[in-house]
XYZ file of C-alpha atoms in Angstrom:
445
model
C -127.699 172.231 -66.108
C -126.530 175.411 -64.643
C -124.458 173.670 -62.070
C -123.114 171.227 -64.723
C -122.118 174.150 -67.114
C -120.373 175.870 -64.042
C -118.455 172.722 -63.278
C -117.310 172.579 -67.005
C -116.263 176.129 -66.939
C -114.403 175.910 -63.604
C -112.449 173.016 -64.776
C -111.980 174.439 -68.364
C -113.307 171.219 -69.736
C -112.756 171.096 -73.575
C -114.058 167.588 -74.375
C -116.528 165.099 -72.987
C -116.557 161.332 -73.245
C -120.206 160.157 -73.506
C -120.143 156.515 -72.530
C -122.160 153.315 -72.050
C -121.307 149.691 -71.363
C -121.697 147.158 -74.077
C -122.637 143.460 -73.431
C -119.027 142.790 -72.407
C -118.874 145.663 -70.035
C -116.389 147.691 -72.225
C -116.908 151.468 -72.768
C -118.605 152.593 -75.964
C -119.641 156.042 -77.006
C -118.491 159.319 -78.506
C -116.077 162.107 -77.921
C -117.816 165.525 -77.962
C -116.333 169.095 -77.844
C -117.995 170.569 -74.769
C -120.050 173.123 -76.622
C -121.307 170.318 -78.917
C -122.396 168.172 -75.894
C -124.181 170.955 -74.213
C -126.130 171.811 -77.481
C -126.937 168.318 -78.288
C -127.299 166.764 -74.772
C -129.249 163.641 -75.791
C -126.935 162.017 -78.338
C -127.572 159.125 -80.632
C -125.542 155.977 -81.302
C -126.460 152.640 -83.253
C -128.284 150.242 -81.020
C -126.271 147.310 -82.623
C -123.346 148.128 -80.391
C -125.197 146.558 -77.539
C -125.149 143.001 -79.197
C -121.555 143.065 -80.420
C -119.400 140.311 -79.302
C -115.903 140.816 -77.673
C -114.392 139.979 -81.107
C -116.468 142.479 -82.843
C -118.639 139.879 -84.491
C -122.417 139.514 -84.461
C -124.843 136.945 -83.046
C -126.527 134.656 -85.523
C -129.737 135.899 -84.281
C -128.644 139.598 -84.673
C -131.642 140.824 -86.678
C -134.052 139.176 -84.260
C -132.671 141.337 -81.500
C -132.341 144.747 -83.253
C -133.929 146.560 -86.276
C -132.633 145.482 -89.570
C -132.325 149.120 -90.559
C -129.341 149.504 -88.079
C -131.248 152.490 -86.225
C -130.063 154.629 -83.539
C -130.986 154.749 -79.871
C -130.958 157.904 -77.752
C -128.421 158.448 -75.087
C -129.506 160.245 -71.931
C -126.488 161.307 -69.591
C -126.894 160.519 -66.017
C -125.631 163.616 -64.194
C -124.721 161.494 -61.151
C -122.031 159.855 -63.224
C -120.160 163.063 -64.433
C -116.445 162.724 -63.673
C -113.124 164.180 -64.677
C -110.783 162.109 -67.013
C -107.516 162.528 -65.064
C -105.291 160.783 -67.532
C -106.426 162.909 -70.681
C -103.978 164.991 -72.262
C -106.685 167.882 -72.581
C -109.143 168.890 -69.741
C -111.787 166.073 -70.257
C -114.908 164.740 -68.468
C -116.817 161.714 -68.751
C -120.382 160.683 -68.333
C -122.366 157.489 -68.368
C -125.692 157.318 -70.342
C -128.925 155.446 -69.999
C -129.987 154.100 -73.491
C -133.647 154.722 -74.787
C -135.328 153.209 -77.710
C -137.491 154.798 -80.285
C -140.648 154.497 -78.100
C -138.870 156.542 -75.418
C -138.538 153.559 -73.000
C -135.158 152.255 -71.503
C -133.527 150.136 -74.151
C -134.185 146.397 -73.247
C -130.754 145.311 -74.300
C -128.666 147.890 -72.292
C -126.851 146.661 -69.325
C -127.739 149.428 -67.204
C -131.429 149.006 -67.896
C -131.293 145.302 -66.740
C -129.891 146.461 -63.341
C -132.440 149.380 -63.112
C -135.233 146.778 -63.737
C -134.031 144.475 -60.918
C -133.654 147.472 -58.521
C -137.208 148.459 -59.380
C -138.561 145.044 -58.172
C -136.911 145.430 -54.875
C -138.234 149.084 -54.669
C -141.903 147.904 -55.031
C -141.297 145.769 -52.015
C -139.971 148.601 -50.028
C -136.492 147.204 -50.045
C -133.252 148.717 -50.933
C -130.264 146.475 -51.852
C -126.863 147.430 -50.771
C -123.676 146.008 -52.328
C -119.926 146.181 -51.973
C -117.688 144.774 -54.755
C -114.097 143.461 -54.348
C -112.211 143.514 -57.727
C -109.136 141.365 -58.305
C -106.648 142.074 -61.030
C -103.143 141.397 -62.228
C -100.302 143.768 -63.267
C -98.451 142.086 -66.140
C -95.621 142.851 -68.651
C -96.943 144.327 -71.762
C -97.841 141.680 -74.276
C -98.655 142.439 -77.821
C -98.344 138.877 -79.320
C -101.079 136.550 -78.251
C -98.873 133.502 -78.811
C -96.700 134.288 -75.791
C -97.815 133.465 -72.416
C -98.467 136.447 -69.961
C -95.767 137.296 -67.351
C -96.254 139.079 -63.922
C -95.111 142.624 -64.100
C -91.727 143.448 -62.587
C -91.804 145.849 -59.552
C -89.299 148.360 -58.251
C -86.691 145.833 -57.328
C -86.336 144.553 -60.802
C -87.360 141.052 -59.577
C -90.371 139.121 -60.682
C -92.582 137.425 -58.016
C -92.108 133.767 -57.776
C -93.985 132.724 -54.602
C -97.363 133.335 -52.902
C -97.502 136.570 -51.045
C -100.870 137.167 -49.839
C -101.542 140.399 -47.893
C -97.635 141.268 -48.257
C -97.176 144.939 -47.620
C -93.737 144.795 -49.260
C -95.159 143.085 -52.310
C -97.650 145.919 -52.831
C -94.824 148.478 -52.253
C -93.083 146.914 -55.355
C -95.801 148.619 -57.342
C -96.051 151.807 -55.426
C -95.713 154.098 -58.496
C -98.672 152.481 -59.969
C -100.712 152.306 -56.905
C -100.089 156.024 -56.182
C -101.239 157.004 -59.601
C -104.287 154.821 -59.346
C -105.295 156.373 -55.990
C -104.780 159.837 -57.414
C -106.954 159.077 -60.468
C -109.689 157.542 -58.279
C -109.798 160.474 -56.059
C -109.977 162.856 -58.857
C -113.025 160.841 -60.188
C -114.777 160.346 -56.898
C -114.512 156.515 -56.875
C -115.282 155.086 -53.351
C -112.319 152.890 -53.233
C -111.325 151.573 -49.781
C -108.527 149.089 -49.116
C -105.951 147.538 -51.384
C -104.278 144.237 -50.669
C -101.867 141.844 -52.375
C -103.638 138.633 -53.357
C -102.109 135.209 -53.588
C -101.132 135.425 -57.267
C -97.858 136.944 -58.612
C -98.447 140.627 -59.091
C -102.235 140.102 -58.182
C -104.070 142.749 -56.200
C -107.561 143.214 -54.876
C -109.213 146.667 -54.358
C -112.457 146.980 -52.282
C -115.212 149.365 -52.759
C -117.224 150.996 -49.972
C -120.778 149.593 -49.856
C -123.566 151.562 -51.336
C -126.209 151.820 -54.075
C -125.923 148.941 -56.598
C -126.336 151.120 -59.775
C -123.622 153.614 -58.495
C -121.142 150.863 -57.615
C -121.701 149.184 -60.998
C -120.835 152.570 -62.682
C -117.792 152.785 -60.279
C -116.569 149.362 -61.300
C -117.078 150.122 -64.964
C -115.044 153.446 -64.668
C -112.474 151.705 -62.303
C -111.444 149.315 -64.995
C -110.574 151.923 -67.415
C -108.773 153.880 -64.723
C -106.601 151.019 -63.604
C -105.707 150.188 -67.288
C -104.629 153.740 -67.839
C -102.601 153.868 -64.531
C -100.793 150.738 -65.501
C -99.889 151.914 -68.936
C -98.557 155.065 -67.645
C -95.844 153.034 -65.887
C -95.183 150.641 -68.738
C -97.414 147.791 -67.604
C -100.721 146.244 -68.503
C -103.541 145.530 -65.979
C -105.824 142.694 -66.707
C -109.153 141.607 -65.407
C -109.092 138.301 -67.230
C -110.591 135.502 -64.855
C -107.655 133.270 -65.539
C -104.692 135.039 -67.241
C -101.813 132.571 -66.347
C -101.826 128.868 -66.105
C -100.088 128.543 -62.682
C -101.720 131.413 -61.069
C -105.145 131.824 -59.276
C -107.897 133.405 -61.072
C -109.340 136.898 -60.421
C -112.836 137.470 -58.992
C -115.245 140.234 -58.473
C -116.812 139.216 -55.128
C -120.147 140.811 -54.393
C -121.062 141.523 -50.722
C -124.945 142.187 -50.614
C -127.564 142.956 -48.003
C -130.955 144.417 -48.038
C -132.288 147.337 -45.947
C -135.734 148.784 -45.264
C -136.134 151.728 -47.755
C -137.911 153.811 -45.069
C -135.949 152.876 -41.904
C -132.636 151.869 -43.207
C -132.734 148.737 -40.979
C -130.737 145.796 -42.264
C -133.513 143.180 -43.218
C -130.943 140.282 -43.016
C -130.753 140.710 -39.209
C -133.343 139.650 -36.638
C -132.095 140.895 -33.319
C -128.652 139.526 -33.694
C -129.541 136.446 -35.637
C -130.082 135.941 -39.490
C -133.722 136.714 -40.394
C -136.200 134.575 -42.419
C -135.732 137.008 -45.279
C -131.974 136.276 -45.242
C -132.448 132.515 -45.452
C -134.952 133.049 -48.197
C -132.554 135.206 -50.167
C -129.727 132.759 -49.662
C -131.923 129.939 -50.768
C -132.444 131.828 -54.050
C -128.747 132.298 -54.558
C -128.132 128.581 -53.915
C -130.910 127.375 -56.305
C -130.447 129.924 -59.204
C -126.601 130.580 -59.148
C -126.019 127.558 -61.427
C -128.406 128.889 -63.864
C -126.955 132.376 -63.613
C -123.356 131.398 -63.835
C -122.928 132.867 -67.424
C -123.596 136.350 -65.973
C -120.870 135.744 -63.409
C -118.686 133.912 -65.819
C -119.386 135.479 -69.270
C -116.230 134.600 -71.269
C -114.774 131.433 -72.517
C -111.776 132.040 -70.297
C -114.010 132.538 -67.200
C -114.437 128.798 -66.554
C -110.617 128.059 -66.373
C -111.023 129.822 -62.897
C -113.433 127.209 -61.533
C -110.970 124.409 -60.669
C -110.335 122.583 -57.466
C -107.651 123.890 -55.044
C -107.321 127.192 -56.958
C -109.138 129.454 -54.405
C -112.299 129.670 -56.493
C -115.765 128.536 -55.735
C -116.686 125.190 -57.309
C -119.659 124.276 -54.984
C -122.970 125.680 -54.012
C -122.410 125.469 -50.280
C -122.555 128.361 -47.783
C -121.051 128.959 -44.463
C -120.204 131.580 -41.864
C -116.819 133.144 -42.570
C -116.012 130.260 -44.829
C -114.000 130.991 -47.813
C -114.123 127.481 -49.029
C -117.927 127.899 -49.796
C -119.253 129.635 -52.820
C -121.481 131.701 -50.630
C -119.980 133.218 -47.490
C -121.360 135.043 -44.582
C -118.628 137.251 -43.114
C -118.563 137.778 -39.578
C -119.950 141.293 -38.645
C -122.088 143.381 -36.314
C -125.793 142.537 -36.744
C -126.462 145.711 -38.855
C -123.640 144.542 -41.250
C -125.126 141.084 -41.922
C -124.390 140.361 -45.411
C -123.877 137.565 -47.961
C -120.850 137.333 -50.159
C -121.252 135.894 -53.598
C -117.816 134.467 -54.610
C -118.704 133.256 -58.006
C -118.372 136.275 -60.302
C -115.064 136.756 -61.960
C -113.314 140.009 -62.421
C -113.949 139.777 -66.095
C -117.845 140.115 -65.660
C -119.904 143.064 -66.741
C -120.565 144.584 -63.501
C -124.080 145.672 -64.267
C -125.230 142.211 -65.316
C -123.443 140.400 -62.358
C -124.894 142.569 -59.770
C -128.340 142.311 -61.438
C -128.013 138.491 -61.602
C -127.186 138.012 -58.129
C -129.820 140.278 -56.774
C -132.329 138.501 -59.046
C -131.425 135.144 -57.593
C -131.930 136.487 -54.156
C -135.293 138.141 -55.160
C -136.635 134.881 -56.605
C -135.640 133.209 -53.378
C -137.639 135.789 -51.376
C -140.707 135.503 -53.555
C -140.751 131.692 -53.571
C -139.718 131.565 -49.880
C -136.821 129.181 -50.511
C -134.684 127.743 -47.885
C -130.885 126.976 -48.092
C -129.207 123.798 -46.984
C -127.375 123.535 -43.643
C -124.222 125.794 -43.427
C -120.932 124.010 -43.636
C -118.137 124.282 -40.994
C -114.518 123.763 -41.831
C -113.355 123.008 -45.362
C -116.119 122.166 -47.586
C -116.054 118.325 -48.345
C -114.336 117.444 -51.789
C -116.873 116.929 -54.361
C -116.788 114.193 -56.897
C -117.082 116.809 -59.605
C -117.313 120.622 -59.816
C -120.828 121.450 -59.121
C -121.093 124.464 -61.666
C -120.856 124.614 -65.416
C -117.240 124.073 -66.759
C -117.704 125.848 -70.137
C -119.487 128.932 -71.448
C -121.800 126.768 -73.625
C -122.817 124.769 -70.613
C -123.628 127.863 -68.747
C -125.789 129.310 -71.505
C -127.761 126.202 -71.727
C -128.475 126.299 -67.964
C -129.622 129.787 -68.347
C -131.945 129.017 -71.234
C -133.504 126.158 -69.281
C -134.403 128.347 -66.315
C -137.639 130.351 -67.159
C -137.916 132.274 -63.845
C -134.461 133.732 -64.358
C -135.014 134.504 -68.029
C -138.332 136.293 -67.027
C -136.792 138.318 -64.432
C -133.812 139.449 -66.396
C -135.867 139.872 -69.488
C -136.744 137.513 -72.229
C -135.481 139.655 -75.038
C -132.213 140.519 -73.315
C -131.473 136.899 -72.390
C -131.932 135.993 -75.975
C -129.453 138.676 -76.934
C -126.909 137.837 -74.367
C -127.059 134.147 -75.320
C -126.682 135.058 -79.009
C -123.663 137.123 -78.355
C -121.943 134.720 -76.040
C -122.752 131.773 -78.225
C -121.052 133.549 -81.099
C -117.933 134.071 -78.881
C -117.881 130.512 -77.933
C -118.113 129.185 -81.481
C -115.404 131.590 -82.585
C -113.109 130.301 -79.739
C -113.976 126.747 -80.399
C -112.543 126.997 -83.944
C -109.144 127.695 -82.442
C -106.762 124.705 -82.242
C -104.586 124.948 -79.115
C -101.023 124.086 -78.631
C -101.930 121.304 -76.212
C -103.994 119.581 -78.877
C -101.201 119.732 -81.356
C -98.587 118.552 -78.650
C -100.486 115.562 -77.397
C -102.998 114.516 -80.217
C -100.952 115.143 -83.367
C -99.136 111.797 -83.484
C -100.744 110.001 -80.485
C -104.321 109.433 -81.743
């Protein structure tokens, strides 16, 4: 606390954002004057915000999930997450909290709790997971009327992109003012961002994070999303992490690279003298078997499933291969100590805590059950008669509900809450009549 107070004084911090991630992955919390935050330290906030949908509604099973008295939970700031807020008008800091229930235990419905629980399972085995996320996003024109389609943002030249410009340096330079602001904000917050590239969509970018601790990286992605939105708005644009924001453009993913190391020696357990280890194959087998059941954690919104379509640079099969981007699970070429698996299923719209927890949970189940994957595919994966994963949020939730091992490892109570919130969102969406239906069905059926 002495160091913490010294930091606040050094930077003349007058306000603190005390935050946590809700089920969707959005920031909730309170603003505190610095003196009030230091005096209170452990804040309180209603636990119901953990089970509120993206529309602000509640699940039908709301009162089976939280206390009917609308009680508070206690917020415990994690000092490792303390950062400046570089876009604020006044000197402001932010901190991420762990949530605790009335019994003094980590709250079972908090996203951060779920990831902590999964990491604890690996810790008991003497294993430390290492992950590296890659986050894609679009820069778009401001859109305040949802009846209008989104348009890619216009860069410095005044022209809008109309062709595929993957890895184009000049295409990134079109948005240099935004990118410069973004990197400045990231540096001020200590975010471990690495390379930035132009993706295949118009005004679509991808930023990579340096590999590290899963909880720390989940925190960083959580903060990064806010950071990018602020940087874009400063330059008159929106940044969106929607999985499929535009009809004729590819979707946006959050690929998760993952490996396991020995907690004592730091040795990569996926490597066996230059070849994939038996543990690697068990972990990969778990991803193959359980990803279909975990898909709603990787694709948690109704829009998410628009990304999973053939020939749109998104995974639609459960195949795996060495350095094969047409497979849902890719093994990048690397030095033996860098052996890792890339899960290409999560969308950029996922809650990073839950997506990282779910991919680690699938691998953990594979290890415990000693599962084996199929043979790797070479070249382009063979075209499938049908997409091999769920095509709607409702289908994804049913697959989750049917998988008891995954429900157990993610937490039975939490899974009920997650499904309740997401089914509420699906039913709200399902009541909307689209323009396609009016155009093609109005007078033709």
